[in-house]
PDB file of C-alpha atoms in Angstrom:
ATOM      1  CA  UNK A 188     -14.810 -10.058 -14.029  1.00  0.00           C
ATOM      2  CA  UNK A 189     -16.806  -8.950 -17.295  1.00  0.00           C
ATOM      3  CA  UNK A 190     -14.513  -5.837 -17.044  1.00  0.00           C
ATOM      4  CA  UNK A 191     -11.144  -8.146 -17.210  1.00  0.00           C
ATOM      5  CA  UNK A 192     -13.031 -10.679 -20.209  1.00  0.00           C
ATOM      6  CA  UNK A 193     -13.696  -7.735 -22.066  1.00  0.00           C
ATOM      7  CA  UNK A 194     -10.045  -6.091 -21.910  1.00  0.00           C
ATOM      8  CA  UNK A 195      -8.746  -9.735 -22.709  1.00  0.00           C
ATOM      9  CA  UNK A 196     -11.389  -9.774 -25.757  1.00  0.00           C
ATOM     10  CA  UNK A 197     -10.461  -6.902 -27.103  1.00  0.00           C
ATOM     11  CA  UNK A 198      -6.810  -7.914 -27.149  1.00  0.00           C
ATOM     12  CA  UNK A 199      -7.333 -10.570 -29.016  1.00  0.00           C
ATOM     13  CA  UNK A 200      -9.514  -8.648 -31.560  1.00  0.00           C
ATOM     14  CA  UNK A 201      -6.451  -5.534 -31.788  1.00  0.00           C
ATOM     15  CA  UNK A 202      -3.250  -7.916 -31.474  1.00  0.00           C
ATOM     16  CA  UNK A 203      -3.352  -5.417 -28.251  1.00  0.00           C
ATOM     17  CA  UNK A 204      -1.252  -7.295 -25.980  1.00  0.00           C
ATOM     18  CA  UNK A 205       2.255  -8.638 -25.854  1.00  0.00           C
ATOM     19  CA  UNK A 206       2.656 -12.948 -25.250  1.00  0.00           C
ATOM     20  CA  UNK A 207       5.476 -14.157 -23.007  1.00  0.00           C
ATOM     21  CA  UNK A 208       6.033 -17.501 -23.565  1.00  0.00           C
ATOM     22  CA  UNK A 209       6.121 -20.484 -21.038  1.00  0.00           C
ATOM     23  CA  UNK A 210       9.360 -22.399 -22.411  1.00  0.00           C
ATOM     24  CA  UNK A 211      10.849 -24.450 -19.473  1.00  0.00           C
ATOM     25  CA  UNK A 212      14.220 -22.517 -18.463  1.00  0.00           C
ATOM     26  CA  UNK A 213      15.039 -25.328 -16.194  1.00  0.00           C
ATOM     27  CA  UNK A 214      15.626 -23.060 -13.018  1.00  0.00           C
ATOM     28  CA  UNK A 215      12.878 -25.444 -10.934  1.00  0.00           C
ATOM     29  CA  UNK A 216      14.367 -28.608  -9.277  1.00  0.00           C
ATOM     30  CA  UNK A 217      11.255 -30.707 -11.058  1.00  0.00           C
ATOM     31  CA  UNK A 218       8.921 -29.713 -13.994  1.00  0.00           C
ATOM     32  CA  UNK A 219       6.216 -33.246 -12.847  1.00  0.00           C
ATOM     33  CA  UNK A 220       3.040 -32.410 -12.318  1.00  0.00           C
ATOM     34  CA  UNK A 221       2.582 -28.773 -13.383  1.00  0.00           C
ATOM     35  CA  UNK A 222      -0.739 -28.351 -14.524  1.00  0.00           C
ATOM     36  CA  UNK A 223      -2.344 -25.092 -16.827  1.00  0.00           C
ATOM     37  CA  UNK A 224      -3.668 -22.454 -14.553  1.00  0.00           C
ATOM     38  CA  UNK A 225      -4.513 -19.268 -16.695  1.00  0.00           C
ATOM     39  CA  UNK A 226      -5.711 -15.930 -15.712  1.00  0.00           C
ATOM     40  CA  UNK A 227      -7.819 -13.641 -17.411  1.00  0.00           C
ATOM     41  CA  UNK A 228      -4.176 -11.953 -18.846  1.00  0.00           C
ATOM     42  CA  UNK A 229      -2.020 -14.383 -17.480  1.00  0.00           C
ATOM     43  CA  UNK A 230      -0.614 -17.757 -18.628  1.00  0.00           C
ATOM     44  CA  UNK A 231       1.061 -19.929 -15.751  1.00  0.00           C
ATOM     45  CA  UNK A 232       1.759 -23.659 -14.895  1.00  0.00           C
ATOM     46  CA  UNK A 233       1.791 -24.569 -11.044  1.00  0.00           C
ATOM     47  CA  UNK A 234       1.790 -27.486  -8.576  1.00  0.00           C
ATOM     48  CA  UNK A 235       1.304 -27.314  -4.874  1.00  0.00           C
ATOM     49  CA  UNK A 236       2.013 -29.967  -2.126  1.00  0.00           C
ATOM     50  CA  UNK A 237      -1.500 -27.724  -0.195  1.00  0.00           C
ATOM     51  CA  UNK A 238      -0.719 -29.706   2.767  1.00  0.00           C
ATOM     52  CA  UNK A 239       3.039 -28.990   3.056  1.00  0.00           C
ATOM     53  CA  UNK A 240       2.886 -25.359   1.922  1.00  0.00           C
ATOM     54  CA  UNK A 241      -0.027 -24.854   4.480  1.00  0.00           C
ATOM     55  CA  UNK A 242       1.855 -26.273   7.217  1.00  0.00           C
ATOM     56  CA  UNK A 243       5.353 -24.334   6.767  1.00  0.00           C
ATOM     57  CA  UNK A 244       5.291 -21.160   9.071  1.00  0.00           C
ATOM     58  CA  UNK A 245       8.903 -19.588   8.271  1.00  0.00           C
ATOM     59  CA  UNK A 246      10.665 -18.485   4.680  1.00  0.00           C
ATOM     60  CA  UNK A 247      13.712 -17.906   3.281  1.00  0.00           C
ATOM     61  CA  UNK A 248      14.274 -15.942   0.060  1.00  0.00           C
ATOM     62  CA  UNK A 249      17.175 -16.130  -2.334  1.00  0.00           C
ATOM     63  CA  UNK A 250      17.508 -13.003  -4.816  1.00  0.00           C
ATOM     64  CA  UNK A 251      15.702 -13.181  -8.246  1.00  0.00           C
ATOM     65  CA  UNK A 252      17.848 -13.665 -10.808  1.00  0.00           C
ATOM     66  CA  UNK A 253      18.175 -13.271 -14.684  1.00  0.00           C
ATOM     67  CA  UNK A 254      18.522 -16.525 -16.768  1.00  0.00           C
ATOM     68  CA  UNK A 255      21.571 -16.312 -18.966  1.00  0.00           C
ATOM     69  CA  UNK A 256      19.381 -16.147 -21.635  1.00  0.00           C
ATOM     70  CA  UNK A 257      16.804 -14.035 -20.409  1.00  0.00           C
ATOM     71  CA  UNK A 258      19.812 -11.314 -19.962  1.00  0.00           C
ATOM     72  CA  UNK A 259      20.900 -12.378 -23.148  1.00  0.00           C
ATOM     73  CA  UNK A 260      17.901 -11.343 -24.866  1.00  0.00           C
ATOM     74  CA  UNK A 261      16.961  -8.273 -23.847  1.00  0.00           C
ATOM     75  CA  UNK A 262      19.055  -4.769 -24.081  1.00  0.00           C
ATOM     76  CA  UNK A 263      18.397  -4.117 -19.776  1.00  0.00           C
ATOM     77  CA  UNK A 264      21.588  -2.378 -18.041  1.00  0.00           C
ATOM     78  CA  UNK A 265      22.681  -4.183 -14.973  1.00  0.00           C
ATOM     79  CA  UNK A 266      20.907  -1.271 -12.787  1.00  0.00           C
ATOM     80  CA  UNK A 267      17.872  -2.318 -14.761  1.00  0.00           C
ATOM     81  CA  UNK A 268      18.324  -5.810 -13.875  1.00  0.00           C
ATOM     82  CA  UNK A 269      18.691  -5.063 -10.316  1.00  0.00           C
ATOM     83  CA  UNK A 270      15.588  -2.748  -9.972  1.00  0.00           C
ATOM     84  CA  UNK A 271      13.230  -5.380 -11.971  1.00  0.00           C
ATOM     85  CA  UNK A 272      14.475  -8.345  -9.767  1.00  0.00           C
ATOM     86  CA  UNK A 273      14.657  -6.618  -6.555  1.00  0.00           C
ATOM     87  CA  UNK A 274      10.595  -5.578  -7.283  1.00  0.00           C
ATOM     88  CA  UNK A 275      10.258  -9.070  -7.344  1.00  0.00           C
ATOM     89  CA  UNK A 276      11.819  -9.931  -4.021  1.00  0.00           C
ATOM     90  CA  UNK A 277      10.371  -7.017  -2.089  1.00  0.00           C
ATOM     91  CA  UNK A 278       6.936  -7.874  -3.019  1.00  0.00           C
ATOM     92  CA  UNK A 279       7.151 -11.787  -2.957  1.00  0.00           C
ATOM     93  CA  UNK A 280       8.832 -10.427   1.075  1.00  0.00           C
ATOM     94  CA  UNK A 281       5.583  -8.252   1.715  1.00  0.00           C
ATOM     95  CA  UNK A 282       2.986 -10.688   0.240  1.00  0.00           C
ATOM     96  CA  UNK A 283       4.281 -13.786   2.149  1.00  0.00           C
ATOM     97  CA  UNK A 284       4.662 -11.579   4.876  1.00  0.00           C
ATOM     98  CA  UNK A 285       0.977 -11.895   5.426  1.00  0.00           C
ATOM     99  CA  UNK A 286       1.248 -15.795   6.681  1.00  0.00           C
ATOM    100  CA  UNK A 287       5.014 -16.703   7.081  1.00  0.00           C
ATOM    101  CA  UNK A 288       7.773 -15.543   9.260  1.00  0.00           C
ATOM    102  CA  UNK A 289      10.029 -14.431   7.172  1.00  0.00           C
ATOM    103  CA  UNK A 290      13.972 -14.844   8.182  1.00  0.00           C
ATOM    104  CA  UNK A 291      17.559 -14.027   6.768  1.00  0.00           C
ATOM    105  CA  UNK A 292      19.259 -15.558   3.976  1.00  0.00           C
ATOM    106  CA  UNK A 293      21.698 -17.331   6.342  1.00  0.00           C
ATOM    107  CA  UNK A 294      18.973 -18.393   8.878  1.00  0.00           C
ATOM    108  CA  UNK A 295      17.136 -21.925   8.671  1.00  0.00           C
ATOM    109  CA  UNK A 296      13.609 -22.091   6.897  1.00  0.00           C
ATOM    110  CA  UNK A 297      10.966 -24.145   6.192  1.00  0.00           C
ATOM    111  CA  UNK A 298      10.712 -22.628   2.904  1.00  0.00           C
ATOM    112  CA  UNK A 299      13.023 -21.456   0.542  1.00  0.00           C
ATOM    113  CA  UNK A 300      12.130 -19.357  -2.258  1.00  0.00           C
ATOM    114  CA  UNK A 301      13.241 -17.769  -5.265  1.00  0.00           C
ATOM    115  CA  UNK A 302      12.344 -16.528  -8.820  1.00  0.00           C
ATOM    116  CA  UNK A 303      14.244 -16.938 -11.960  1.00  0.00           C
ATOM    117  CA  UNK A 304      13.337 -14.306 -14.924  1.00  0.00           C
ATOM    118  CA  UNK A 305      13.232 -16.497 -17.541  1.00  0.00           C
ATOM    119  CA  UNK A 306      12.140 -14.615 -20.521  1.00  0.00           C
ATOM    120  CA  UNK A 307      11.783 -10.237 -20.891  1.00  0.00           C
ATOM    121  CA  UNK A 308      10.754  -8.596 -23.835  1.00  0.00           C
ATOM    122  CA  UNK A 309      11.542  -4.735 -23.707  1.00  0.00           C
ATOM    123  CA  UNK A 310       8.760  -1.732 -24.048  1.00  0.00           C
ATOM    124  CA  UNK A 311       9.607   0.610 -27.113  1.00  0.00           C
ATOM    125  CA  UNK A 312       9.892   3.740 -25.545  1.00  0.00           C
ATOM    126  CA  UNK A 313       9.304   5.957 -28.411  1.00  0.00           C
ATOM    127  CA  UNK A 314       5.616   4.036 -28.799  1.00  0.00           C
ATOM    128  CA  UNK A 315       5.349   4.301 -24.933  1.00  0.00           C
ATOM    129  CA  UNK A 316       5.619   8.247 -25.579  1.00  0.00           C
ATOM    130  CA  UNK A 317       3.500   8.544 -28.418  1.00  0.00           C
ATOM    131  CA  UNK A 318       1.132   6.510 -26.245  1.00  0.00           C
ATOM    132  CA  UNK A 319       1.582   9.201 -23.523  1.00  0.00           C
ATOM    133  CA  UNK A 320       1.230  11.880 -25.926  1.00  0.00           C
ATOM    134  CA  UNK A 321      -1.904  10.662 -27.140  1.00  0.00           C
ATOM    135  CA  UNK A 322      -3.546  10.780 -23.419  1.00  0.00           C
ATOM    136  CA  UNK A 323      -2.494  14.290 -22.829  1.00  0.00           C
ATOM    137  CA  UNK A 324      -3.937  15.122 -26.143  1.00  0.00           C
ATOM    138  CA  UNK A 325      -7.268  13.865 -25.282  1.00  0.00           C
ATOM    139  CA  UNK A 326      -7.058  15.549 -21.449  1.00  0.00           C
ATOM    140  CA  UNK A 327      -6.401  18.540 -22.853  1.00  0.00           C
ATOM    141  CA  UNK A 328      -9.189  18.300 -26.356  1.00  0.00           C
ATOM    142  CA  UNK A 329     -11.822  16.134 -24.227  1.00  0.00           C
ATOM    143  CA  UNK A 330     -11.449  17.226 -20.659  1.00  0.00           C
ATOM    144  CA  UNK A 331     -13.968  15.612 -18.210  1.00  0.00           C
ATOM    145  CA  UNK A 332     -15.138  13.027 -20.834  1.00  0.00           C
ATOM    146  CA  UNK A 333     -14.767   9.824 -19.651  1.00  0.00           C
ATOM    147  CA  UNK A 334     -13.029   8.401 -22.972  1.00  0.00           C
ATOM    148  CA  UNK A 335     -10.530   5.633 -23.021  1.00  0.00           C
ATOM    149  CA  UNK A 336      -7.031   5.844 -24.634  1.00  0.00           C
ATOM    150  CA  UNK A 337      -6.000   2.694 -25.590  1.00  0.00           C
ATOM    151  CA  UNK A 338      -2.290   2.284 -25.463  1.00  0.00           C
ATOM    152  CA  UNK A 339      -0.907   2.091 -28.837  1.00  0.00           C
ATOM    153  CA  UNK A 340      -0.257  -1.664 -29.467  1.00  0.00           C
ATOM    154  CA  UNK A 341       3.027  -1.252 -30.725  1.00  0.00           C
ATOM    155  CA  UNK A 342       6.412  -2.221 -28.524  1.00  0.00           C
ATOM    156  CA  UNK A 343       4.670  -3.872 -25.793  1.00  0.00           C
ATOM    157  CA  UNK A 344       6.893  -5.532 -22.727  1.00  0.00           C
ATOM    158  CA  UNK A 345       6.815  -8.776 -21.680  1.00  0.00           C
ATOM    159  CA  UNK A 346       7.818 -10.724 -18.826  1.00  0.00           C
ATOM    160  CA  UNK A 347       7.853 -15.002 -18.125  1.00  0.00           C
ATOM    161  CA  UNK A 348       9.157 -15.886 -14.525  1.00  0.00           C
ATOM    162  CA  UNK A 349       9.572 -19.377 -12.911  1.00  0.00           C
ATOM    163  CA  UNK A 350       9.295 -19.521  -9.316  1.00  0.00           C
ATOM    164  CA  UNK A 351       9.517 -22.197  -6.529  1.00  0.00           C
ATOM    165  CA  UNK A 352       9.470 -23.464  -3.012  1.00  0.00           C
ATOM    166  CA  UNK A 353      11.527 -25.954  -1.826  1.00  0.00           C
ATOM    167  CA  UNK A 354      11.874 -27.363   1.692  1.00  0.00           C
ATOM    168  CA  UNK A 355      15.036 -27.940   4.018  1.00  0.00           C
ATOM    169  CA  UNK A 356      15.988 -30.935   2.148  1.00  0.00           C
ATOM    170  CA  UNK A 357      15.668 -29.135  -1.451  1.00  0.00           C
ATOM    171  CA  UNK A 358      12.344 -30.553  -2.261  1.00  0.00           C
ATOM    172  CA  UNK A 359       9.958 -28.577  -4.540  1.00  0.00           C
ATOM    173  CA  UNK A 360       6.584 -28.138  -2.370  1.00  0.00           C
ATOM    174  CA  UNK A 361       5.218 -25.553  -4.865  1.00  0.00           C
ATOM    175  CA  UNK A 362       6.565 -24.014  -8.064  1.00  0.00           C
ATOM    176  CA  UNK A 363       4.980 -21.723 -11.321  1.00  0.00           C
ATOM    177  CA  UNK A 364       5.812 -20.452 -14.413  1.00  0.00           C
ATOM    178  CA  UNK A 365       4.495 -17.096 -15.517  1.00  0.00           C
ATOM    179  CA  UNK A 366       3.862 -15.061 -18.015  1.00  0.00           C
ATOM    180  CA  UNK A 367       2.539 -12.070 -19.354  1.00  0.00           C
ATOM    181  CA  UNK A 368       2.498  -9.342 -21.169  1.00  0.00           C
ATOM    182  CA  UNK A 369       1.741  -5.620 -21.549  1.00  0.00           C
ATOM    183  CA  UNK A 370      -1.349  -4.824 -22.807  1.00  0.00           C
ATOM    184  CA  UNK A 371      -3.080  -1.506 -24.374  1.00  0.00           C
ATOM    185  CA  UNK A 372      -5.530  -1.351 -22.069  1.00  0.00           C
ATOM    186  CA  UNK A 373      -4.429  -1.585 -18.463  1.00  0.00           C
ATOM    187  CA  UNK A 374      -0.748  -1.422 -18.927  1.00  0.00           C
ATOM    188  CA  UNK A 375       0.892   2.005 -18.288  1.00  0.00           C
ATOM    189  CA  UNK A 376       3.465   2.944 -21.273  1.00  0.00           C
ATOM    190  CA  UNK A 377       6.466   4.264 -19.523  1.00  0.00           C
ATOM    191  CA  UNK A 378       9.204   5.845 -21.624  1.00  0.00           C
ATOM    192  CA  UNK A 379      12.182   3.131 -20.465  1.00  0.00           C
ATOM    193  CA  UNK A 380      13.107  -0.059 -21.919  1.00  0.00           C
ATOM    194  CA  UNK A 381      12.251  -1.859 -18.621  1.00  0.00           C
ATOM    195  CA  UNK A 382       8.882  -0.547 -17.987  1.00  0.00           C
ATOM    196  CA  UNK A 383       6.692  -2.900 -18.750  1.00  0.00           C
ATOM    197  CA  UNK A 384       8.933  -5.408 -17.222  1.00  0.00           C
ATOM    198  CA  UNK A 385       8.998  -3.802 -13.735  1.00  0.00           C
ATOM    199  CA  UNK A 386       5.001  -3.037 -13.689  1.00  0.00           C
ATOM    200  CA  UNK A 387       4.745  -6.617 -14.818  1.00  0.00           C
ATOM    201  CA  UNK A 388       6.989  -8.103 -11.965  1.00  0.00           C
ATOM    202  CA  UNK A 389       5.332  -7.030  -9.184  1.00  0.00           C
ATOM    203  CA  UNK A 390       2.523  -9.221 -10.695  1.00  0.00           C
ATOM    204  CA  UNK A 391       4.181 -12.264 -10.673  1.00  0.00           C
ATOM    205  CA  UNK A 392       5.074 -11.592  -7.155  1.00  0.00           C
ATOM    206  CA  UNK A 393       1.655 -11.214  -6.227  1.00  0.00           C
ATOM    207  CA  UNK A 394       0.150 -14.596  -7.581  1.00  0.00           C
ATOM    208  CA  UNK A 395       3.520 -16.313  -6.481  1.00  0.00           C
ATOM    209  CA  UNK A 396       2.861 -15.240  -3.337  1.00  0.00           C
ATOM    210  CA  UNK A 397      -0.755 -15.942  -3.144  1.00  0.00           C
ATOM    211  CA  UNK A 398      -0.191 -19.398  -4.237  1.00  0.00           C
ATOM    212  CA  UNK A 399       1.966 -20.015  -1.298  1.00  0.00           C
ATOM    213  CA  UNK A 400      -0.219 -17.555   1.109  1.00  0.00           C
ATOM    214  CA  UNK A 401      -3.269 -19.998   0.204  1.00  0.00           C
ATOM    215  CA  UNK A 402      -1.650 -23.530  -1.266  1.00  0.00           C
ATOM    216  CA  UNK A 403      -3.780 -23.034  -3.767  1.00  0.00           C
ATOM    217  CA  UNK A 404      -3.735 -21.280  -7.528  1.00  0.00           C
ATOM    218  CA  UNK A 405      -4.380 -17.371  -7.735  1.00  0.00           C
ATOM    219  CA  UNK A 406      -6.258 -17.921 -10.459  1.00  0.00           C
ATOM    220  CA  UNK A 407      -9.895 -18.182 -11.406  1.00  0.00           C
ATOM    221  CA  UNK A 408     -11.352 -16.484  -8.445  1.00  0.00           C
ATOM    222  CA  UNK A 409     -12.396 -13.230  -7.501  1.00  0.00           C
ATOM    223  CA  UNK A 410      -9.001 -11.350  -5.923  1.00  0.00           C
ATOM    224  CA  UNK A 411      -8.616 -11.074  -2.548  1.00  0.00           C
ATOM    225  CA  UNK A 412      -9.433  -7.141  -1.300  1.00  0.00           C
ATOM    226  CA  UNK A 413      -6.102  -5.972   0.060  1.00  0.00           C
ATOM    227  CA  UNK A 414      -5.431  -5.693   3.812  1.00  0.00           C
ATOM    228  CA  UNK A 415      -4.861  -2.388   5.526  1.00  0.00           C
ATOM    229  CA  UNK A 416      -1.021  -3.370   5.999  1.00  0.00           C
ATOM    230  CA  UNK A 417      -0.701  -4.284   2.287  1.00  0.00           C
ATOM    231  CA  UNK A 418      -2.060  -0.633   1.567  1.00  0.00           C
ATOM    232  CA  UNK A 419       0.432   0.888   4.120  1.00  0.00           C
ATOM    233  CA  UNK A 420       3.552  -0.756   2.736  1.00  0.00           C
ATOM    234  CA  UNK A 421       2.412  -0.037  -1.073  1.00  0.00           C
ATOM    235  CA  UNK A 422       2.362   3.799  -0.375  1.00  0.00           C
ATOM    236  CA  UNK A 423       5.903   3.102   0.829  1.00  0.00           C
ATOM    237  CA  UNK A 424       5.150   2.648   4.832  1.00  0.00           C
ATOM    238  CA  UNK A 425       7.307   0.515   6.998  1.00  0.00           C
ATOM    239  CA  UNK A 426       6.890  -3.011   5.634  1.00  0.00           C
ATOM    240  CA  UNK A 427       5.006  -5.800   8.466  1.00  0.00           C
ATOM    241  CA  UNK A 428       8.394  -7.219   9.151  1.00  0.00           C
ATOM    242  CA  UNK A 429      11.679  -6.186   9.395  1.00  0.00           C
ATOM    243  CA  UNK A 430      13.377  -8.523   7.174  1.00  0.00           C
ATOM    244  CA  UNK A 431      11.597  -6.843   4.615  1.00  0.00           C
ATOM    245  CA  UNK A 432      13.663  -3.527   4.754  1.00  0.00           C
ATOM    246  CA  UNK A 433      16.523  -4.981   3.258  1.00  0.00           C
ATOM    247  CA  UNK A 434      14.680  -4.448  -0.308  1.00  0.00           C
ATOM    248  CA  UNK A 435      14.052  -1.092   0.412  1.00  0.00           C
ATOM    249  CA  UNK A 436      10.271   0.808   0.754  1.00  0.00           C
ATOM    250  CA  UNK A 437       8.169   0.237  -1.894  1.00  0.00           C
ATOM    251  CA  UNK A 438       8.100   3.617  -4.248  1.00  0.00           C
ATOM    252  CA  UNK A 439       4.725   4.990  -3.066  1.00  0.00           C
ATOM    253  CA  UNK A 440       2.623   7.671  -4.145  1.00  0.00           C
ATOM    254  CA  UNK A 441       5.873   8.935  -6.016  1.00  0.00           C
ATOM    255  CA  UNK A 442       5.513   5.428  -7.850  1.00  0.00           C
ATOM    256  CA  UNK A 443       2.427   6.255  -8.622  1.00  0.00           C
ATOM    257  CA  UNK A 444       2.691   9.302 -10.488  1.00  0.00           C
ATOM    258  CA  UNK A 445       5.727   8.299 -12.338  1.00  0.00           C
ATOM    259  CA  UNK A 446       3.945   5.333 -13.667  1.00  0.00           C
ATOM    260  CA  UNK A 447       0.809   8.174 -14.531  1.00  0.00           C
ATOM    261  CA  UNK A 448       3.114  10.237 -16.115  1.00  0.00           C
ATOM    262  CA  UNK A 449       5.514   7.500 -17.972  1.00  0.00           C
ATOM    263  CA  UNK A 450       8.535   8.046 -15.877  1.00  0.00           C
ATOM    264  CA  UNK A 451      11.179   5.602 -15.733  1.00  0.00           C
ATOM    265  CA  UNK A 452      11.456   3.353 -12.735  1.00  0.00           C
ATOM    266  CA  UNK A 453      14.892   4.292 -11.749  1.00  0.00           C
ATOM    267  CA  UNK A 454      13.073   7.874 -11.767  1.00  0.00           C
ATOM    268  CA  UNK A 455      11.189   6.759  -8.226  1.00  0.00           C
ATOM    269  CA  UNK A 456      12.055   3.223  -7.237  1.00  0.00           C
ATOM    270  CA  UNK A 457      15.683   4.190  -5.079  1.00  0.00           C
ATOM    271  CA  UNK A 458      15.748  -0.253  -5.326  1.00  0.00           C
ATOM    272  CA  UNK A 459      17.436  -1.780  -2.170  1.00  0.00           C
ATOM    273  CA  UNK A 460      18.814  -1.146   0.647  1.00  0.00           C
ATOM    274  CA  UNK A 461      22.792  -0.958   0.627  1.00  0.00           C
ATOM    275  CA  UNK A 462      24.072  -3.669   3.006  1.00  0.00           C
ATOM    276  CA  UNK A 463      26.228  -1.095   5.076  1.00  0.00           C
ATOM    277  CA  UNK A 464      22.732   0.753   5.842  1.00  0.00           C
ATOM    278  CA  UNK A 465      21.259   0.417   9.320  1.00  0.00           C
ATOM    279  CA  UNK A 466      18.059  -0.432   7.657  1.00  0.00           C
ATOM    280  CA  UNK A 467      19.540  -3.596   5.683  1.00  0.00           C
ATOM    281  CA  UNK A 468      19.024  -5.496   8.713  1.00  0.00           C
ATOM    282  CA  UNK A 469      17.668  -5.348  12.232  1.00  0.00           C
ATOM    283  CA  UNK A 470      19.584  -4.765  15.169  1.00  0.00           C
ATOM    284  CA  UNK A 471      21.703  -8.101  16.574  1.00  0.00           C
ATOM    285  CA  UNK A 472      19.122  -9.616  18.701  1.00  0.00           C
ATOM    286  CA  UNK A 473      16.099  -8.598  17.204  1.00  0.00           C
ATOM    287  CA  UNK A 474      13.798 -10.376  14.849  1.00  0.00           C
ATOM    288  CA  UNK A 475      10.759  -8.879  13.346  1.00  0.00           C
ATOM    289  CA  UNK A 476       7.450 -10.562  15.469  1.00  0.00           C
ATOM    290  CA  UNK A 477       5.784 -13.586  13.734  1.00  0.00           C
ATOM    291  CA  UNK A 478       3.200 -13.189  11.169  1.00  0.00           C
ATOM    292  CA  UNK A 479      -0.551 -13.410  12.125  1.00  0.00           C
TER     293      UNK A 479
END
C-alpha cells in the first residue's frame, strides 16, 4: 500500500497522471444514494443493495456502449470502440464468473448488467513513443540497474465508466461511476490513440465486478490475490464458463508483450467472437456448469 501512496504522491507532485472526471452521463436508472469511494488512483461513486446483490446467483450482460458524447469526444475508429468495450464485457464475464451463473442475452436473470463509457480521453502516441524510446535507452545505457523510467507525463489517456445492476423488474441493486486515468508510473505508453483507454478498461471491469462479487466497494482494502482460474483465463485459457467465449480469449502472454513493447491493441487483442463462430455460443442444450 505505501508502494501505491507513493506513486499517487508523486503524481500529484509531477502533474503525472491524467483526471477523468465523474460528470453524471445519466446512463444509470437512479443517481440516490451514491456515496464517494476512492482508490489509491481511482475516483468512483457506488451504492449497493449488499443483501440483494449477495443473494442473486445468475447474470445477464448487455454490451458496453459509448455515450454519444463520449464518442463524440474522442478521435476512436469504430474498431477501436469495439475492442475497448468488448475488454470491458469479457472481463466484467470472467470476474463475475467467479460467483454468478452467467447466461445469454435472451435468457432470464437475476441480474442485468451493463457499462456505459461515459467519458475517454485519448493517449498521444508520439509521447507514448518517446516514452518507449526513453526505456530502451536506459536498457540499453543502464542494463541490470534497477532504475525507473517514468512515463513522460505528456498525452496521458483517460477513461470514466458508469456501470449498474438492475434486477428483473429494472431496479438498480448496485451501480458506480469510474474514473481514471493514465499515469507515468504504472501505466504502459502504447503507441495508439486507444491505449490507455483499453489498459484502463479492464480496470473498471475488475472493481465493477468485485463490487458485485462481494456487495461491497473494491476499494480501501488490500486486493484480493487472484485465483488459479483467473490466472488461466488472463494468459488466454478457456474462460470458467462458456458464455464467456462469446467475447473471445483474453490476449495472453501475446497481450503482454505488446503492452511491454507499446503495441497497439488491435496488434494482439483479435476482440470477439463472430456470431457465426462455433465458439460464440455453446452447443443447443448445453449450458456452462454453475459457478462455485
Amino acid at each position: 500500500m505505501q508502494r501505491f501512496q507513493l506513486i499517487a504522491a508523486l503524481c500529484l507532485l509531477t502533474a503525472g497522471c491524467a483526471s477523468a472526471p465523474l460528470n453524471r452521463a445519466g446512463s444509470l436508472t437512479s443517481y440516490d444514494g451514491l456515496t464517494p469511494s476512492d482508490g489509491v488512483l481511482t475516483k468512483s461513486i457506488v451504492r449497493v443493495d449488499k443483501e440483494d446483490v449477495l443473494g442473486a446467483k445468475t447474470v445477464r450482460l448487455v454490451e458496453t456502449r459509448f455515450s454519444s458524447k463520449a464518442a463524440a469526444e474522442v478521435s476512436f475508429s469504430p474498431e477501436q470502440r469495439r475492442i475497448i468495450g468488448n475488454a470491458i464485457d469479457r472481463a466484467l464475464c470472467f470476474g463475475l464468473s467467479d460467483r454468478f451463473q452467467i447466461v445469454g442475452p435472451a435468457d432470464q436473470a437475476d441480474l442485468t448488467v451493463q457499462a456505459v463509457i461515459t467519458h475517454a480521453a485519448a493517449t498521444d502516441p508520439a509521447a507514448a513513443g518517446a516514452s518507449g524510446v526513453a526505456r530502451v535507452a536506459k536498457t540499453v545505457l543502464l542494463p541490470g540497474v534497477p532504475v525507473p523510467v517514468p512515463r513522460i507525463p505528456v498525452g496521458l489517456g483517460s477513461l470514466s465508466v458508469e456501470g449498474e445492476a438492475r434486477d428483473g423488474r429494472g431496479k438498480q441493486k448496485a451501480a458506480m461511476v469510474w474514473g481514471r486515468g493514465a499515469n507515468s508510473f504504472t501505466s504502459s505508453p502504447r503507441v495508439s490513440a486507444d491505449g490507455d483507454a483499453y489498459d484502463l478498461s479492464t480496470a473498471f471491469a475488475a472493481d465493477f465486478s468485485r463490487l458485485l462479487v462481494t456487495g461491497s466497494t473494491p476499494f480501501g482494502t488490500l486486493p484480493a490475490l487472484p485465483s488459479l482460474e483467473s490466472l488461466h483465463t488472463s494468459l488466454g485459457g478457456a474462460p470458467k464458463q462458456s458464455a464467456c467465449e462469446v467475447f473471445g480469449r483474453a490476449p495472453g502472454l501475446a497481450g503482454f508483450i505488446g503492452q511491454g513493447v507499446g503495441a497497439p491493441p488491435s496488434w494482439t487483442d483479435k476482440g470477439a467472437v463472430p456470431p457465426s463462430s462455433p465458439a460464440a455460443a455453446p452447443p443447443v442444450g448445453e449450458r456452462s456448469p454453475p459457478a462455485t
